[in-house]
Structures are given as C-alpha cells and as structure tokens.
Short mmCIF file of the C-alpha atoms (twelve columns), coordinates in Angstrom:
data_MODEL
# 
_entry.id   MODEL 
# 
loop_
_atom_site.group_PDB 
_atom_site.id 
_atom_site.type_symbol 
_atom_site.label_atom_id 
_atom_site.label_alt_id 
_atom_site.label_comp_id 
_atom_site.label_asym_id 
_atom_site.label_seq_id 
_atom_site.Cartn_x 
_atom_site.Cartn_y 
_atom_site.Cartn_z 
_atom_site.pdbx_PDB_model_num 
ATOM 1  C CA . MET A 1  129.651 6.662  0.418   1 
ATOM 2  C CA . ASN A 2  128.148 9.809  -1.085  1 
ATOM 3  C CA . THR A 3  130.419 12.019 0.996   1 
ATOM 4  C CA . ASP A 4  133.489 10.224 -0.387  1 
ATOM 5  C CA . ILE A 5  132.370 10.838 -3.957  1 
ATOM 6  C CA . GLU A 6  131.514 14.469 -3.223  1 
ATOM 7  C CA . ASN A 7  134.930 15.029 -1.616  1 
ATOM 8  C CA . LEU A 8  136.621 13.410 -4.603  1 
ATOM 9  C CA . PHE A 9  135.254 16.053 -6.959  1 
ATOM 10 C CA . LYS A 10 135.967 18.935 -4.573  1 
ATOM 11 C CA . ASP A 11 139.758 18.552 -4.938  1 
ATOM 12 C CA . LYS A 12 140.958 21.349 -7.216  1 
ATOM 13 C CA . VAL A 13 144.333 22.018 -8.808  1 
ATOM 14 C CA . ILE A 14 144.714 25.457 -10.395 1 
ATOM 15 C CA . GLY A 15 140.926 25.746 -10.467 1 
ATOM 16 C CA . HIS A 16 140.375 22.445 -12.295 1 
ATOM 17 C CA . PRO A 17 139.346 19.031 -10.968 1 
ATOM 18 C CA . ALA A 18 142.342 16.962 -9.921  1 
ATOM 19 C CA . GLY A 19 141.375 14.126 -12.264 1 
ATOM 20 C CA . LEU A 20 141.722 16.428 -15.268 1 
ATOM 21 C CA . PHE A 21 145.492 16.405 -14.888 1 
ATOM 22 C CA . ILE A 22 145.553 12.607 -14.873 1 
ATOM 23 C CA . ILE A 23 143.512 12.566 -18.080 1 
ATOM 24 C CA . PHE A 24 145.705 15.233 -19.677 1 
ATOM 25 C CA . PHE A 25 149.022 13.551 -18.888 1 
ATOM 26 C CA . THR A 26 147.721 10.113 -19.900 1 
ATOM 27 C CA . GLU A 27 146.635 11.468 -23.282 1 
ATOM 28 C CA . MET A 28 149.856 13.463 -23.666 1 
ATOM 29 C CA . TRP A 29 152.087 10.414 -23.122 1 
ATOM 30 C CA . GLU A 30 149.879 8.277  -25.357 1 
ATOM 31 C CA . ARG A 31 150.291 10.796 -28.206 1 
ATOM 32 C CA . PHE A 32 154.024 11.079 -27.477 1 
ATOM 33 C CA . SER A 33 154.479 7.324  -27.771 1 
ATOM 34 C CA . PHE A 34 152.290 7.110  -30.902 1 
ATOM 35 C CA . TYR A 35 154.236 9.733  -32.843 1 
ATOM 36 C CA . GLY A 36 157.531 8.493  -31.416 1 
ATOM 37 C CA . MET A 37 156.859 4.967  -32.670 1 
ATOM 38 C CA . ARG A 38 156.081 6.298  -36.145 1 
ATOM 39 C CA . ILE A 39 159.461 8.036  -36.208 1 
ATOM 40 C CA . LEU A 40 161.211 4.914  -34.923 1 
ATOM 41 C CA . LEU A 41 159.538 2.867  -37.666 1 
ATOM 42 C CA . VAL A 42 160.945 5.209  -40.336 1 
ATOM 43 C CA . LEU A 43 164.391 4.991  -38.750 1 
ATOM 44 C CA . PHE A 44 164.186 1.184  -38.679 1 
ATOM 45 C CA . LEU A 45 163.004 0.928  -42.277 1 
ATOM 46 C CA . THR A 46 165.785 3.194  -43.580 1 
ATOM 47 C CA . ALA A 47 168.649 1.772  -41.487 1 
ATOM 48 C CA . PRO A 48 171.253 -0.369 -43.295 1 
ATOM 49 C CA . MET A 49 170.872 -4.152 -43.064 1 
ATOM 50 C CA . LEU A 50 174.417 -4.790 -41.897 1 
ATOM 51 C CA . GLY A 51 175.929 -3.230 -38.838 1 
ATOM 52 C CA . THR A 52 175.335 -2.928 -35.131 1 
ATOM 53 C CA . ASN A 53 171.731 -1.738 -35.501 1 
ATOM 54 C CA . PRO A 54 170.298 -3.484 -38.593 1 
ATOM 55 C CA . GLY A 55 167.171 -2.364 -40.396 1 
ATOM 56 C CA . TRP A 56 165.508 -3.070 -43.730 1 
ATOM 57 C CA . GLU A 57 167.481 -0.531 -45.799 1 
ATOM 58 C CA . TRP A 58 164.468 0.899  -47.615 1 
ATOM 59 C CA . PRO A 59 164.798 4.151  -49.552 1 
ATOM 60 C CA . ARG A 60 163.656 7.120  -47.489 1 
ATOM 61 C CA . GLU A 61 160.825 7.866  -49.931 1 
ATOM 62 C CA . HIS A 62 159.373 4.359  -49.587 1 
ATOM 63 C CA . ALA A 63 159.490 4.472  -45.791 1 
ATOM 64 C CA . LEU A 64 157.771 7.860  -45.721 1 
ATOM 65 C CA . ALA A 65 155.192 6.617  -48.251 1 
ATOM 66 C CA . LEU A 66 154.397 3.694  -45.942 1 
ATOM 67 C CA . ILE A 67 153.985 6.039  -42.973 1 
ATOM 68 C CA . GLY A 68 151.804 8.334  -45.086 1 
ATOM 69 C CA . THR A 69 149.623 5.431  -46.175 1 
ATOM 70 C CA . TYR A 70 149.358 4.246  -42.580 1 
ATOM 71 C CA . GLY A 71 148.391 7.732  -41.423 1 
ATOM 72 C CA . SER A 72 145.771 8.161  -44.123 1 
ATOM 73 C CA . MET A 73 144.237 4.763  -43.399 1 
ATOM 74 C CA . LEU A 74 144.267 5.589  -39.716 1 
ATOM 75 C CA . TYR A 75 141.943 8.533  -40.310 1 
ATOM 76 C CA . LEU A 76 139.890 7.083  -43.197 1 
ATOM 77 C CA . THR A 77 138.919 3.715  -41.705 1 
ATOM 78 C CA . PRO A 78 136.678 5.235  -38.988 1 
ATOM 79 C CA . ILE A 79 134.731 7.021  -41.727 1 
ATOM 80 C CA . ILE A 80 134.280 3.725  -43.564 1 
ATOM 81 C CA . GLY A 81 133.377 2.046  -40.278 1 
ATOM 82 C CA . VAL A 82 130.641 4.585  -39.630 1 
ATOM 83 C CA . GLY A 83 129.192 4.291  -43.119 1 
ATOM 84 C CA . SER A 84 129.166 0.518  -43.489 1 
ATOM 85 C CA . PRO A 85 126.577 -0.329 -40.776 1 
ATOM 86 C CA . ILE A 86 124.286 2.349  -42.142 1 
ATOM 87 C CA . LYS A 87 124.703 1.073  -45.711 1 
ATOM 88 C CA . LEU A 88 124.235 -2.564 -44.682 1 
ATOM 89 C CA . ARG A 89 121.392 -1.674 -42.279 1 
ATOM 90 C CA . VAL A 90 123.086 -3.550 -39.451 1 
ATOM 91 C CA . ILE A 91 121.898 -1.079 -36.835 1 
ATOM 92 C CA . ASN A 92 118.242 -1.646 -35.911 1 
ATOM 93 C CA . GLY A 93 115.852 1.155  -36.678 1 
ATOM 94 C CA . LEU A 94 117.622 2.533  -39.755 1 
# 
C-alpha cells in the first residue's frame, strides 16, 4: 500500500506532480464557467422580451448594476461571515 502511494507522487509532468495539472485545469474551467455565466446573465437580462430568444429587456445599466452588486456581495459576505462568530462568541475559547 505504501509503495502505491509513493509511486503516485513520483509521477512528474514538466517537473511538477501530475496531480497539479488536474487541480489547475479543474480550477481554470470552474473560473471560466463562473465568469461565463455572469456574462450570460447580463445578456439574458438585456435581451428583448419578444423574439426567438426572449429575455427580461432590462436597461444595460440596471443589468450591470445587478452584476456589480452580486460581485460585491460575493466578496463581502465572507468578511461578514468571519466577523459574526467572533462578535457573537459562537466559537469556543474566544
């Protein structure tokens, strides 16, 4: 069993562990889909209601404001999440 694990980490690709490329490409495609879905949401919100590909026909400024609000909340909520257990003394020993 130990020899299998040792051999697993000996595989190298361009001087790096082989698993590093799996991690890199997984993260790359996750980021690609995340930013791609944000763009598709703006396109959907600004598309006309009638036609072959209906949307909600929002003004471009409103759609971009929604995406901006979503992006800001995406990065601000972890900060609030870190501070609230400390403030409420939920974590033992604080």
